[in-house]
């Protein structure tokens, strides 16, 4: 294993079999330490904070793993008004966030004509804008980009086409890939990522996910452990091993794409009380604290037990900064585009 880590540290490339070997290791500490060193060398000790606004829990899709799926009749649905979205973004900017992330289910209420003015208003706050609203047409992506959106986050979830189409009924894997290519061509910084621990997933398919991110290449990849939601068809599945496997995926991602932005995901904190801090020490350099009004947070229930749903935007900002400083890191002041650290060095 040591020789694999040395190879990855020098060349930032690994074969599918080599990635599988790292994913299967029963002693992941050397992998985690190597990822931490590579993170420090390529993106430094700064951590970028992105303020997450969950603006609608309506979704037309029916993904088997997601609590927002349309067949989940018990899900509580809410939709912020355009004014509320812009106000929340303003609060985020006042709290010092340099990026806001607008995330939602696939909610047709938000047409391009509704979204573009929201993007233009938020842009006046001098923040970078990340969108995460699912699959749209190329024209829609182009319109958001022209309105001022900088980044788009669309996880591939799994690159196993059969598994993807089984778990996301009615959706097409090829269309999701088309979206990622369109976003790149339109000049977005592109974030993708995977769910880790889905039933039917194998080390081979996870290795393919990482090679997919490397080949695109993505600017960012969010790797989250799958957490079964009781009101979905996958509600009876386990979370056993998902946390460690997600950390391994994240660490290998850092080796393969050394200067990329990698978030310590909220789902990691849900499975482990120190999940995000551990992730920051295994390759991650981004955290996305929630800035959504507390009353709506519980209703954006992708999975159960989501952390910080009772907290305010102000307390999440302060709490996260203190945690980051407790491990000898600091909150980066910039907007945190891919490669900024190398440019500023
Ligand atoms: N509609 C948008 C945003 C989806 S929600 C889109 O399609 O991109 C953001 C992410 O939550 C998803 O990409 C998925 O990876 C994650 N997610 C959904 N259900 C989950 C679960 N049960 N456990 C962990 N993460 C989940």
XYZ file of C-alpha atoms and ligand atoms in Angstrom:
371
model
C 0.000 0.000 0.000
C 2.889 2.360 0.786
C 4.129 2.167 -2.801
C 0.649 3.015 -4.113
C 0.506 6.072 -1.897
C 3.957 7.194 -3.013
C 2.970 6.750 -6.643
C -0.233 8.743 -6.128
C 1.611 11.486 -4.272
C 4.044 11.898 -7.160
C 1.905 11.303 -10.235
C -1.652 11.949 -9.017
C -2.833 9.016 -11.042
C -3.971 5.547 -10.050
C -5.479 2.679 -12.017
C -8.932 1.303 -11.300
C -7.385 -1.756 -9.580
C -5.127 0.435 -7.467
C -8.071 2.567 -6.359
C -9.981 -0.606 -5.448
C -7.049 -1.794 -3.357
C -7.052 1.502 -1.436
C -10.832 1.336 -0.960
C -10.514 -2.196 0.427
C -7.681 -1.496 2.849
C -8.378 -2.332 6.493
C -5.733 0.152 7.656
C -6.730 3.470 6.063
C -4.615 5.744 8.300
C -1.647 5.989 5.880
C -4.088 6.905 3.084
C -5.697 9.593 5.252
C -2.298 11.017 6.272
C -1.093 11.151 2.675
C -4.291 12.913 1.589
C -3.821 15.430 4.412
C -0.259 16.169 3.271
C -1.352 16.576 -0.345
C -4.180 18.881 0.760
C -1.734 21.038 2.707
C 0.729 21.233 -0.179
C -1.841 22.087 -2.884
C -4.565 24.108 -1.143
C -2.989 25.117 2.174
C -4.538 25.337 5.621
C -7.401 27.627 4.642
C -10.965 26.315 4.667
C -13.558 27.879 2.386
C -17.025 28.330 3.847
C -20.050 28.323 1.534
C -23.408 29.402 2.921
C -26.072 26.859 1.923
C -29.617 28.079 1.189
C -32.111 25.233 0.755
C -34.779 27.181 -1.077
C -37.357 24.552 -2.046
C -38.156 21.023 -0.902
C -40.489 20.331 -3.856
C -39.120 17.764 -6.285
C -40.526 16.212 -9.436
C -38.090 13.284 -9.288
C -38.423 10.053 -7.379
C -34.892 9.006 -6.391
C -35.127 5.885 -4.225
C -32.657 7.186 -1.623
C -33.889 10.749 -1.160
C -36.391 11.986 1.413
C -37.520 14.744 -0.980
C -38.684 12.203 -3.613
C -42.119 13.028 -4.966
C -43.678 9.770 -3.738
C -42.818 10.616 -0.138
C -46.258 11.883 0.855
C -45.077 12.477 4.411
C -42.424 14.982 3.378
C -43.207 18.564 4.328
C -42.876 20.840 1.357
C -41.907 24.504 1.403
C -40.719 27.005 -1.139
C -39.021 30.308 -0.286
C -40.184 33.379 -2.180
C -37.644 35.155 -4.386
C -37.501 37.924 -1.763
C -36.797 35.414 1.001
C -34.008 33.843 -1.043
C -32.329 37.186 -1.679
C -32.772 38.193 1.996
C -31.172 34.933 3.129
C -28.271 35.512 0.744
C -27.877 39.031 2.175
C -27.706 37.607 5.692
C -25.100 35.106 4.525
C -23.006 37.900 3.002
C -23.313 39.886 6.242
C -22.073 36.864 8.172
C -18.967 36.919 5.981
C -19.761 34.165 3.487
C -18.105 34.783 0.114
C -20.154 32.097 -1.642
C -23.809 31.243 -1.403
C -25.096 27.888 -2.618
C -28.711 27.807 -3.804
C -29.957 24.233 -3.504
C -33.383 22.681 -4.040
C -35.296 19.712 -5.315
C -36.199 19.872 -8.996
C -38.975 22.399 -8.587
C -40.586 23.566 -11.848
C -42.110 26.606 -10.073
C -38.698 28.225 -10.417
C -38.599 28.923 -14.137
C -35.577 30.501 -15.774
C -37.420 33.818 -15.781
C -37.957 33.565 -12.030
C -34.433 32.449 -11.209
C -32.382 34.884 -13.282
C -33.516 38.036 -11.441
C -32.776 36.275 -8.119
C -29.260 35.462 -9.331
C -28.737 39.040 -10.525
C -29.872 40.463 -7.165
C -27.599 38.152 -5.182
C -24.677 38.963 -7.459
C -24.889 42.590 -6.295
C -23.790 41.362 -2.847
C -20.310 40.573 -4.195
C -20.505 36.866 -3.484
C -19.808 33.886 -5.716
C -22.984 31.959 -6.578
C -23.210 28.181 -6.720
C -26.402 26.586 -8.005
C -27.503 23.047 -7.153
C -30.979 22.525 -8.585
C -30.618 19.427 -10.708
C -30.919 18.748 -14.410
C -31.887 21.620 -16.721
C -31.593 22.382 -20.405
C -28.388 23.841 -21.797
C -30.320 27.045 -22.506
C -31.360 27.358 -18.876
C -27.795 26.764 -17.667
C -26.593 29.418 -20.133
C -29.178 31.903 -18.857
C -28.186 31.399 -15.196
C -24.548 31.794 -16.161
C -25.275 35.032 -17.995
C -27.185 36.245 -14.919
C -24.065 35.730 -12.796
C -23.931 32.135 -11.530
C -20.322 30.981 -11.082
C -20.541 27.341 -10.113
C -22.937 24.424 -10.451
C -23.113 21.390 -8.232
C -24.619 18.231 -9.697
C -23.580 14.945 -8.205
C -23.446 12.024 -10.600
C -24.427 9.968 -7.504
C -23.040 6.768 -9.102
C -21.356 6.164 -12.465
C -22.820 2.670 -12.625
C -25.412 3.438 -15.317
C -27.631 0.452 -14.475
C -27.589 1.225 -10.786
C -28.198 4.929 -11.456
C -31.248 4.232 -13.597
C -32.569 1.732 -11.057
C -32.216 4.159 -8.156
C -33.390 7.234 -10.078
C -36.461 5.910 -11.916
C -37.436 7.906 -14.971
C -34.054 9.632 -15.123
C -31.327 9.026 -17.676
C -27.672 8.635 -16.770
C -26.661 10.004 -20.161
C -28.654 13.166 -19.562
C -26.927 13.714 -16.229
C -23.546 13.397 -17.944
C -24.794 15.753 -20.690
C -25.607 18.321 -17.995
C -22.091 18.145 -16.547
C -20.529 18.596 -20.000
C -22.826 21.529 -20.824
C -21.965 23.188 -17.524
C -18.253 22.855 -18.221
C -18.594 24.213 -21.733
C -20.569 27.183 -20.434
C -17.670 28.136 -18.174
C -19.047 27.108 -14.817
C -16.823 25.734 -12.119
C -18.322 22.276 -11.946
C -18.910 20.294 -8.804
C -20.033 16.698 -8.838
C -19.803 13.834 -6.398
C -21.160 10.483 -5.284
C -23.250 8.819 -2.681
C -21.242 6.140 -0.911
C -22.841 2.965 0.423
C -25.756 2.601 -1.996
C -27.064 -0.976 -2.190
C -25.464 -2.615 -5.221
C -22.426 -0.337 -5.268
C -19.024 -2.062 -5.481
C -15.433 -0.848 -4.972
C -15.100 -1.074 -8.764
C -18.023 1.275 -9.356
C -16.698 3.706 -6.714
C -13.292 3.624 -8.436
C -15.067 4.457 -11.699
C -16.699 7.450 -9.983
C -13.288 8.820 -9.007
C -11.868 8.246 -12.506
C -14.927 10.007 -13.958
C -14.227 13.068 -11.762
C -10.569 13.004 -12.772
C -11.361 12.739 -16.487
C -14.006 15.466 -16.666
C -12.197 16.995 -14.691
C -14.409 18.430 -11.983
C -13.402 21.470 -9.950
C -15.059 20.086 -6.853
C -16.492 16.771 -5.697
C -18.712 16.194 -2.710
C -18.591 12.649 -1.401
C -21.393 11.806 0.994
C -22.248 8.628 2.875
C -25.700 7.284 2.017
C -28.043 7.530 5.015
C -31.314 5.587 4.568
C -34.497 7.627 4.963
C -37.338 5.622 6.554
C -39.981 7.033 4.189
C -38.188 5.840 1.045
C -37.898 2.391 -0.571
C -34.312 2.130 0.739
C -35.379 2.894 4.318
C -34.370 -0.535 5.595
C -30.751 -0.311 4.422
C -27.778 -0.006 6.761
C -25.218 2.759 7.312
C -22.531 0.292 8.431
C -19.137 1.179 7.021
C -20.438 4.119 4.983
C -18.600 6.779 6.971
C -15.164 5.210 6.640
C -15.729 4.328 2.992
C -16.746 7.928 2.247
C -13.589 9.195 3.974
C -11.488 6.826 1.856
C -13.208 8.040 -1.324
C -12.547 11.650 -0.334
C -8.902 10.952 0.484
C -8.323 9.220 -2.869
C -10.082 12.100 -4.640
C -7.533 14.451 -3.039
C -4.670 12.289 -4.329
C -6.094 12.216 -7.867
C -7.156 15.879 -8.113
C -4.751 17.517 -5.665
C -5.811 21.169 -6.044
C -9.579 20.580 -6.271
C -12.104 21.829 -3.735
C -13.415 19.010 -1.569
C -16.160 19.583 0.986
C -16.456 17.924 4.366
C -20.119 17.007 3.913
C -22.972 17.444 6.392
C -23.912 13.771 5.942
C -20.496 12.844 7.379
C -21.285 14.804 10.537
C -24.628 13.006 10.773
C -22.892 9.622 10.955
C -20.059 10.743 13.246
C -20.128 13.582 15.841
C -16.752 14.865 14.587
C -17.392 13.874 10.977
C -16.620 17.170 9.291
C -13.453 17.797 11.318
C -12.205 14.301 10.533
C -12.968 14.887 6.853
C -10.990 18.146 6.938
C -8.043 16.075 8.177
C -8.410 13.473 5.407
C -8.268 15.765 2.381
C -11.231 18.159 2.589
C -10.868 21.967 2.435
C -14.462 23.249 2.178
C -17.452 23.312 4.560
C -20.986 24.324 3.608
C -22.783 25.537 6.734
C -26.533 25.978 6.501
C -27.908 29.521 6.339
C -31.544 28.541 5.671
C -34.024 29.910 8.240
C -34.290 27.429 11.116
C -38.027 26.847 10.563
C -37.396 25.286 7.142
C -34.274 23.247 7.874
C -36.056 20.181 9.229
C -38.331 20.143 6.195
C -35.396 19.826 3.788
C -34.991 16.250 4.882
C -32.809 14.452 2.340
C -31.990 11.917 5.062
C -32.874 11.645 8.765
C -30.802 13.093 11.607
C -29.380 15.973 9.573
C -27.204 17.990 11.958
C -27.651 21.648 12.933
C -31.359 21.791 11.978
C -32.138 23.560 15.283
C -29.395 26.179 14.907
C -29.427 29.688 13.485
C -27.253 30.873 10.615
C -25.207 33.006 13.025
C -24.493 30.164 15.425
C -23.522 27.787 12.575
C -21.034 30.325 11.258
C -19.431 30.857 14.682
C -19.458 27.181 15.608
C -17.836 26.125 12.344
C -15.088 28.751 12.593
C -14.244 27.641 16.167
C -14.096 23.997 15.087
C -11.855 24.809 12.134
C -9.477 26.791 14.347
C -9.417 23.970 16.920
C -7.528 21.791 14.406
C -5.002 24.472 13.455
C -6.779 25.598 10.288
C -8.385 28.946 9.423
C -11.353 30.286 7.482
C -10.110 31.518 4.109
C -11.152 35.059 3.289
C -11.586 34.682 -0.488
C -14.290 33.409 -2.798
C -12.320 30.202 -3.150
C -12.340 29.439 -6.836
C -10.504 26.338 -7.972
C -6.789 27.043 -7.988
C -7.026 30.368 -6.106
C -4.608 29.147 -3.479
C -1.938 28.334 -6.041
C -2.450 31.687 -7.790
C -2.180 33.640 -4.540
C 0.885 31.823 -3.303
N -31.941 18.339 -6.874
C -30.535 18.628 -6.757
C -30.059 18.605 -5.317
C -30.187 17.271 -4.683
S -29.989 17.218 -2.935
C -29.764 17.681 -7.631
O -30.353 16.804 -8.249
O -28.549 17.827 -7.733
C -28.244 17.115 -2.769
C -27.638 15.740 -2.580
O -28.155 15.081 -1.431
C -27.889 14.744 -3.670
O -27.087 14.988 -4.794
C -27.588 13.418 -2.996
O -26.269 12.982 -3.270
C -27.723 13.750 -1.493
N -28.687 12.831 -0.837
C -29.951 12.552 -1.207
N -30.473 11.583 -0.434
C -29.515 11.237 0.457
C -29.439 10.267 1.512
N -30.464 9.473 1.788
N -28.276 10.171 2.214
C -27.254 10.988 1.939
N -27.262 11.911 0.976
C -28.378 12.032 0.223
